[in-house]
C-alpha positions in Angstrom: -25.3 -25.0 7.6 -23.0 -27.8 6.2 -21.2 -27.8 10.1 -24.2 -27.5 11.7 -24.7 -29.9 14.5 -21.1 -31.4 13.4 -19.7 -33.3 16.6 -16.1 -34.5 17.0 -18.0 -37.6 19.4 -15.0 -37.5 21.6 -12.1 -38.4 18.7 -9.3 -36.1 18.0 -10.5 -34.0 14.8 -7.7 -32.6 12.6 -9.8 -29.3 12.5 -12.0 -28.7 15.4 -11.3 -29.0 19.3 -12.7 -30.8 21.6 -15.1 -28.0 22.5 -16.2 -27.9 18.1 -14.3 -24.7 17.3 -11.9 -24.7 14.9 -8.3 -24.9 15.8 -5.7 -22.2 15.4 -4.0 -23.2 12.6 -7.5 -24.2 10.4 -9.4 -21.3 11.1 -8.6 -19.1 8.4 -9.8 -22.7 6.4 -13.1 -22.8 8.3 -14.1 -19.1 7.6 -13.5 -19.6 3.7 -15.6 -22.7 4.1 -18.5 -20.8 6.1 -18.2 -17.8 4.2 -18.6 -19.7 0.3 -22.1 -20.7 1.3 -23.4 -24.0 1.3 -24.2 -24.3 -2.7 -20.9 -22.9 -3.8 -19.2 -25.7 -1.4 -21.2 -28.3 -3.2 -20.2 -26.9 -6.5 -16.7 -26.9 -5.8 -16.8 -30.4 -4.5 -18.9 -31.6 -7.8 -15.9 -29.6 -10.0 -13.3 -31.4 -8.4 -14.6 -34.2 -9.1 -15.7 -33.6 -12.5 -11.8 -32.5 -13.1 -11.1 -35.7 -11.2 -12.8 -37.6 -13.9 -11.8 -35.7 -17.0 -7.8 -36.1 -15.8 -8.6 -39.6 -15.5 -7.4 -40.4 -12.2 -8.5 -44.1 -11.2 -7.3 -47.4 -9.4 -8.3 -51.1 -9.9 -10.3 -53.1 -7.8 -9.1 -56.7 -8.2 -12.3 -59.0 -8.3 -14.9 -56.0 -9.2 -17.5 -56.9 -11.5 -18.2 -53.9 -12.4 -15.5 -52.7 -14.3 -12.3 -52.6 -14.4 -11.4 -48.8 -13.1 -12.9 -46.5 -10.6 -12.4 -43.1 -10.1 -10.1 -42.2 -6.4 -13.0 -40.4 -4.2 -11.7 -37.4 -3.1 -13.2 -34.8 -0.3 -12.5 -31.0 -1.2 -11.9 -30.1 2.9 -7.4 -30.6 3.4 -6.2 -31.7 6.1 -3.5 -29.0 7.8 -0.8 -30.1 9.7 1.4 -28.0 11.6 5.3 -27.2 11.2 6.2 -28.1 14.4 3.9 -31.7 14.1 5.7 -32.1 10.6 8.9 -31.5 11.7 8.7 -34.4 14.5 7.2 -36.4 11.8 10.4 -36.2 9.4 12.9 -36.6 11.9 11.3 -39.8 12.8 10.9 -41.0 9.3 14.5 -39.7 8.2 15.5 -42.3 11.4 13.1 -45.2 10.8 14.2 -45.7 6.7 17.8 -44.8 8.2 17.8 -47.9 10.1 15.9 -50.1 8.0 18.1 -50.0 5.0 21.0 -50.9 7.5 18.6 -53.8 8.7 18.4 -54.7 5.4 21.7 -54.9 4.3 22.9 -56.3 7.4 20.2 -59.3 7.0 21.9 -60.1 3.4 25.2 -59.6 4.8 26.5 -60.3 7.9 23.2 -60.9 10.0 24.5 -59.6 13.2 21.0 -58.4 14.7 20.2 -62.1 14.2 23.8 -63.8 15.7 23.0 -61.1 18.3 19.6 -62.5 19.5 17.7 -59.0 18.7 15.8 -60.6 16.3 15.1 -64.1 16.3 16.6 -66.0 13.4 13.6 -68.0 12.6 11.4 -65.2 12.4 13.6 -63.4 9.7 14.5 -66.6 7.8 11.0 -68.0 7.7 9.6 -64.7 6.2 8.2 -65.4 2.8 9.3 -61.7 2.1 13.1 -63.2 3.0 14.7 -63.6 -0.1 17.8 -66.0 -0.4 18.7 -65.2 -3.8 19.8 -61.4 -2.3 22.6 -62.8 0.1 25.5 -61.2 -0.4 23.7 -58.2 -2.9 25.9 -55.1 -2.8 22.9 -52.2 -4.0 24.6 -48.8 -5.2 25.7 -47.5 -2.2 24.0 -49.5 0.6 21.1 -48.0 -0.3 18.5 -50.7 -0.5 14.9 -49.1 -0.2 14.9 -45.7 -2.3 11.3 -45.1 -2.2 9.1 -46.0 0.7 5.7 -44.7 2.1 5.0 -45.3 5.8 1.9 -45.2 7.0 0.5 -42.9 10.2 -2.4 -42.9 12.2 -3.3 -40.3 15.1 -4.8 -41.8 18.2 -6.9 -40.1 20.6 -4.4 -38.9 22.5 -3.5 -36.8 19.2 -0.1 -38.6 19.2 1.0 -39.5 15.7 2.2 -43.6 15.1 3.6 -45.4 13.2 0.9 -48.2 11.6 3.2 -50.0 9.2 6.1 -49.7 6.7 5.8 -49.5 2.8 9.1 -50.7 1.4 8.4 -52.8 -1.4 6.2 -50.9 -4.1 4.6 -47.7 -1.9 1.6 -46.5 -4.1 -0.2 -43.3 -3.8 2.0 -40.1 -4.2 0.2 -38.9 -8.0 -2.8 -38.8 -5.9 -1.0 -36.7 -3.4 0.4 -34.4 -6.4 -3.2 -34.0 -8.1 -4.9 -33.6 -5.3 -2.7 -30.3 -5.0 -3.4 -29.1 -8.4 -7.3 -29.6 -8.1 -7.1 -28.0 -4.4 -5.3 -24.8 -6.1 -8.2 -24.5 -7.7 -10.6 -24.4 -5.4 -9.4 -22.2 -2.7 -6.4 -20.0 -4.0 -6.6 -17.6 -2.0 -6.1 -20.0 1.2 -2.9 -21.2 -0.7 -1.8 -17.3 -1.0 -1.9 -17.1 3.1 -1.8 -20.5 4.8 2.2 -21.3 3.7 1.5 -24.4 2.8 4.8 -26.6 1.5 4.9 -27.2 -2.1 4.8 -30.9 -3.2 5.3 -30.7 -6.7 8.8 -30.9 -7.0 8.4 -34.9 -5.8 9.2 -36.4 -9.5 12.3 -34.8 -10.1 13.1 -35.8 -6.7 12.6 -38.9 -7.3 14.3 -39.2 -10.5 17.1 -37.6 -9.0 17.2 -40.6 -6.7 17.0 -42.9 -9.3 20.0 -41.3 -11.4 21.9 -41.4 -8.3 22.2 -45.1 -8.6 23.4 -45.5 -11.8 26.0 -47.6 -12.4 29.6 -46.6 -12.1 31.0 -44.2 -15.2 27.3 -43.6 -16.2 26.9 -39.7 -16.3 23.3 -39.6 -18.3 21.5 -42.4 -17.7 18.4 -44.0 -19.1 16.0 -44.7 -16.5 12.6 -47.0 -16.7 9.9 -47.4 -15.5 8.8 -51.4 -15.5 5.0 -52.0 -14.6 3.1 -55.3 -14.8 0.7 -53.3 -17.4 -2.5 -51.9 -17.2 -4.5 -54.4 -14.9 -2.0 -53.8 -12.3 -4.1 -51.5 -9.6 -1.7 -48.8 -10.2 -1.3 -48.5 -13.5 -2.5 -44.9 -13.5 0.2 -43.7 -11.1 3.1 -46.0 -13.0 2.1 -43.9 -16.4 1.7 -40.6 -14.2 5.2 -40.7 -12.7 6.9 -42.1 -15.9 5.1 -38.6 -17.9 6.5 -36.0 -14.9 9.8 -37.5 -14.7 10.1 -37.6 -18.6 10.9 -41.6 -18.7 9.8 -44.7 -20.5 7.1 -46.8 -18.9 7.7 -50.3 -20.3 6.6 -53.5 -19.2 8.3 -56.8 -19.2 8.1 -57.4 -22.6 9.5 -54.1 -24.0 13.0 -55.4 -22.2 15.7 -57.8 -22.9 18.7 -58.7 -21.7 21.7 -59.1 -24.3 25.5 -59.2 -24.3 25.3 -58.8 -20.2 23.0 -55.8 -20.4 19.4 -55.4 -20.0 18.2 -53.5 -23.3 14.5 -51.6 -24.4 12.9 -52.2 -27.6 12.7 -49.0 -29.1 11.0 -47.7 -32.6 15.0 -46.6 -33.5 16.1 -50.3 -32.8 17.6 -52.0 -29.2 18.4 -49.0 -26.2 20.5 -49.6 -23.0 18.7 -49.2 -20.1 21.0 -48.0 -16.8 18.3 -47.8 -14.3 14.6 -49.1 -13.3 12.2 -48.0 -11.3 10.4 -51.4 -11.2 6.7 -51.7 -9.6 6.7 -54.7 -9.7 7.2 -57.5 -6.8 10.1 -59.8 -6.3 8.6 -62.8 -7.2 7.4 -61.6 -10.5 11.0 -60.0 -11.3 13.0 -62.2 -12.7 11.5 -66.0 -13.8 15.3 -67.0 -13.9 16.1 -66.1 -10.5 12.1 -66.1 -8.5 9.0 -67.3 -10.2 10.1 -69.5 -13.4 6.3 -68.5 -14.4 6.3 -65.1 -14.4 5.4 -63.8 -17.5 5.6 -59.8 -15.7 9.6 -59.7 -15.5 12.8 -60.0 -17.4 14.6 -63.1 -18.0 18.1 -62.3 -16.8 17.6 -59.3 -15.2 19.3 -60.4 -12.0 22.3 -61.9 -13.5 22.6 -58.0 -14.9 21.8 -56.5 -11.4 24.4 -58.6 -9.6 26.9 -57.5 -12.5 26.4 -54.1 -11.3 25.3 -53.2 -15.4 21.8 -52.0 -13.7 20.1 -50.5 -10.7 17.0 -51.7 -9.7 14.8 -49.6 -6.9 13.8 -50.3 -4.8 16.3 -53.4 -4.8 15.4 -56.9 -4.6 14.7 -58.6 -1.6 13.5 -55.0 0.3 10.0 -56.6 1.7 11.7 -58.5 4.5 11.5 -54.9 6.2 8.0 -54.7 5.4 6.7 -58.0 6.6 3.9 -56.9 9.3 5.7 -59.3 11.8 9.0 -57.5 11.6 7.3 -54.2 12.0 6.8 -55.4 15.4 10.3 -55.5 15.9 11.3 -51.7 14.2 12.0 -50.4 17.7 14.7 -52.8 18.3 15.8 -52.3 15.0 16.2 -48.7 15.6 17.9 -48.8 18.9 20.3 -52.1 17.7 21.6 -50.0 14.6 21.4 -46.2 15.7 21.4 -46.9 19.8 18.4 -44.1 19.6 14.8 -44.6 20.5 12.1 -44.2 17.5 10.7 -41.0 17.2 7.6 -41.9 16.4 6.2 -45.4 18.0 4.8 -48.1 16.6 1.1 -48.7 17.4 1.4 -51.7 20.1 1.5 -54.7 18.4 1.3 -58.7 19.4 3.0 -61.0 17.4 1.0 -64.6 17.1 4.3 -66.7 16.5 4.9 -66.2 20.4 2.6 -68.6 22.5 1.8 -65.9 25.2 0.4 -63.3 22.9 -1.0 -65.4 20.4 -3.0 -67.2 24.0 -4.1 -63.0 24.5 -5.3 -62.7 20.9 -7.1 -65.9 20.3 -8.9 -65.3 23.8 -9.5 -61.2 22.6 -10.3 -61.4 18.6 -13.6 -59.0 18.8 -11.1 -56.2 20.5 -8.4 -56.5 17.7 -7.2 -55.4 14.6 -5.5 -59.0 12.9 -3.1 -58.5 9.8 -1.6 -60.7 7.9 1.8 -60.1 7.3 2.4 -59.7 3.7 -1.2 -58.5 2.7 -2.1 -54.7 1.4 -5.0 -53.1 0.3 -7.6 -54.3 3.4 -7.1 -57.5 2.9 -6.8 -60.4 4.8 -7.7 -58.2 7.7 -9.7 -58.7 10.9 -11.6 -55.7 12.2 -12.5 -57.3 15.7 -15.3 -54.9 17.1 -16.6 -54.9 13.3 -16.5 -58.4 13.2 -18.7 -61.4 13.0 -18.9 -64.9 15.2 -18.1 -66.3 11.6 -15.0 -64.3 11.0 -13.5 -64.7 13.9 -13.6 -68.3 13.7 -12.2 -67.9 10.4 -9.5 -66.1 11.6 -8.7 -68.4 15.1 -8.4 -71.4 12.6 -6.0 -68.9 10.5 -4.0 -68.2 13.1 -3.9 -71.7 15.0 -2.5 -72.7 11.5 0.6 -70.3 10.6 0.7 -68.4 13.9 3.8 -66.8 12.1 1.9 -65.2 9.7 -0.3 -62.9 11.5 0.0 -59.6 14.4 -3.0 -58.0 15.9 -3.3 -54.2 17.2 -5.7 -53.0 19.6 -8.6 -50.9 17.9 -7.0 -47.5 17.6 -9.9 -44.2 18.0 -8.7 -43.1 14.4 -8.4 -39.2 13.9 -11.2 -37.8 11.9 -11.5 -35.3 9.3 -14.4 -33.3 8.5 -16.1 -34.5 5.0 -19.0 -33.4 3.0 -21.6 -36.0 3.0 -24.8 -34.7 1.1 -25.6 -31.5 2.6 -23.5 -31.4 5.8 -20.3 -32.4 7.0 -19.7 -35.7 9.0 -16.5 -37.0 10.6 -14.4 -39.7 8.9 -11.5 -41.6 10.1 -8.3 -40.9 8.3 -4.0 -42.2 8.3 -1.5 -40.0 6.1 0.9 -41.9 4.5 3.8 -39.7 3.9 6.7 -40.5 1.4 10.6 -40.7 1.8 13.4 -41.1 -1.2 16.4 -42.2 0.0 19.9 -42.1 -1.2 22.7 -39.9 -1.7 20.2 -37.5 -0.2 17.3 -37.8 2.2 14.2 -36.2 0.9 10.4 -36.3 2.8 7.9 -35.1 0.8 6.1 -32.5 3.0 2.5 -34.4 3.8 1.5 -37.2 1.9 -1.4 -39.2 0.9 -4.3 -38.5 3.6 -6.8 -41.8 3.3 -10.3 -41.3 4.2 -12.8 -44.2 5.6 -15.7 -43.1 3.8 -18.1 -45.6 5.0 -19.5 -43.9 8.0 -17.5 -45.5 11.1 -14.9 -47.7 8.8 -11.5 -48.0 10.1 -10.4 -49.3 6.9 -8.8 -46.1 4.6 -8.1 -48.2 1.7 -9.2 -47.3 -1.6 -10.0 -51.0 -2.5 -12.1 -51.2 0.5 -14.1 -47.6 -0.3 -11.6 -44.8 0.8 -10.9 -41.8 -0.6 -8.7 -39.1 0.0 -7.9 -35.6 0.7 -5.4 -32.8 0.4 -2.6 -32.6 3.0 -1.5 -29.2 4.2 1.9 -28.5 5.7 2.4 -25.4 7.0 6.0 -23.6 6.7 5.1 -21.8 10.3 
């Protein structure tokens, strides 16, 4: 009953054809679902989230009045992706961090995609992300972005793109790794015959990673974790990783640096500290060196870091490769560094600093999707066909002001996902954003965070703006 009269409505579902029966590789899914019965659905839906609750998984909505944390939504029904899909999807991440950490380190070195003409100069040097105080940086080896989470959207065509590039502090992957534990749960005997990849091995990948980058003659190093505290919107996942890797999660004020090191208050007196894992922006890092307000960061910090007495990941400076305007350019990038094409496109994209395009968006804002460049979460976002007369005015005199500052993407048909809405199933749009640790080693977590618009017809997946989430399945074949 819960699929009855279900209707893909001419978008690509990750579970159903065209014609509404299930596809190959979710059918054994679709005939546990149907076979449970509609009240023993419901009641593994309301245990998840009860479990949800009690393991106190939440996120912070800055602004909300109503209290400080909210508990991440979450739909029982995974999303499976296929090994063949997956595999084009980690070649083409493995390529696109590839070449952006070269980007990076070439655009606080030499600059020789800029003295080229590839990029232009102004765009790069005018980025707010741009960050002169990391010319001439030399990370632990060349590795500037360990940890990055890119996000993908399916169009209609059931192609898979690229929607933008997380470099700075990716969130989401403790969602991703409970999200498996309360799936396990509720269907294991799927789990027993689907083959789906394993993801919780992720935090001792990723303090692996960070060990990696210790400084030289450092065999067992103490590794960090710095958060802004517990108002930051990610606090939960900051304390989560810190537990699984078995680190410290300190804040600015639990660090010092003396005598040339940076050092962690500790009940047994002053402790060295060889490597952070800092969630925390740029400008907040460092009042000596970014923001002389800052009241988040370490005094000194960067004086240690350019010493080469500390690692920091992902290293300073890192967002220039996630400002939305130079996403537009990550095909170049690509090609310039590794002479390849991308694997996986970017969604077409117009950038409002050039007169001709920015002419085409102004003249087209109800058929666009406008960013800004260095917002997350939903904001500063135009939804053009969701849109009012008002916003769009607000957004032509946004644009007309700091063209630079803004790109717009035609409305993409999302993918759906089927998701239980009362007593039925109805489609909701969804992106994955999988995650990538890079280093000595490459290493792609197998799925990802899968965002669900739960507001019936939303594009936006964000969970400030009322998304949830869902399970991502991988098979192995």
């Amino acid at each position: 009953m819960l699929f009855e009269g279900y209707s893909t409505e001419g978008f690509h579902d990750e579970m159903f054809d065209g014609d509404g029966s299930p596809r190959s590789y979710a059918r054994l899914l679709f005939e546990r679902i149907t076979s449970v019965g509609d009240a023993e659905l419901r009641r593994y839906q309301q245990a998840a989230e009860q479990a949800l609750f009690r393991m106190g998984i939440t996120f912070n909505v800055y602004g909300d009045q109503a209290g400080t944390e909210k508990i991440f939504p979450f739909d029982i029904i995974p999303r499976i992706i296929t090994a063949g899909e997956w595999s084009q999807i980690d070649q083409g991440l493995r390529q696109r961090v590839h070449a952006l950490n070269i980007f990076i380190s070439d655009i606080y070195g030499e600059q020789k995609i800029l003295k080229d003409g590839a990029i232009p100069p102004d765009l790069i040097l005018t980025a707010k992300s741009f960050r002169q105080a990391c010319i001439g940086l030399k990370p632990p080896q060349g590795a500037w972005c360990h940890i990055t989470g890119t996000d993908l959207v399916r169009d209609k065509d059931g192609k898979y793109y690229v929607l933008e590039d997380n470099l700075r502090c990716p969130s989401g992957v403790s969602y991703v790794l409970q999200n498996r534990e309360i799936m396990k749960r509720t269907f294991p005997k799927i789990f027993d015959h689907s083959n789906v990849r394993p993801v919780g091995d992720y935090p001792s990948h990723l303090l692996k990673t960070l060990q990696d980058i210790a400084p030289q003659g450092i065999t067992s190093p103490t590794v960090a974790l710095l958060t802004p505290g517990i108002y930051n919107s990610a606090y939960f996942e900051h304390a989560f990783l810190a537990k699984f890797m078995g680190i410290e999660l300190v804040e600015g004020r639990d660090l010092v640096v003396m005598n040339g090191y940076v050092m962690m208050r500790t009940t047994k007196g002053f402790e060295r500290v060889d490597v952070i894992y800092r969630r925390i922006d740029d400008d907040f890092l460092d009042p000596h060196t970014f923001r002389p307000d800052s009241m988040l960061g370490v005094a000194g910090i960067m004086d240690v870091y350019r010493a080469g007495r500390v690692a920091l990941a992902n290293a300073p400076g890192t967002g220039i490769a996630d400002d939305k305007v130079v996403y537009a350019y990550v095909p170049k990038i690509i090609k310039y560094y590794l002479g390849e094409d991308p694997i996986l496109p970017n969604v077409p994209t117009y950038v409002c600093w050039d007169d001709a395009e920015r002419k085409h968006v102004l003249e087209n804002l109800d058929k666009f999707v406008v960013k800004a460049a260095n917002e997350s979460g939903g904001y500063g976002m135009l939804v053009g066909p969701h849109s009012t007369a008002e916003q769009r005015e607000k957004f032509k005199h946004a644009i007309t002001a700091d063209p630079r500052n803004y790109i717009a993407q035609p409305t993409l048909a999302l993918s759906r996902v089927p998701v239980i809405v009362d007593d039925h199933f109805e489609g909701r749009h969804v992106d994955l954003r999988p995650y990538v640790l890079y280093g000595t080693d490459t290493f792609v977590l197998p799925g990802g965070l899968t965002r669900v618009a739960l507001k019936k017809g939303s594009l936006v997946v964000n969970s400030s703006q009322g998304g949830g989430s869902k399970d991502t399945w991988v098979l192995s074949c």
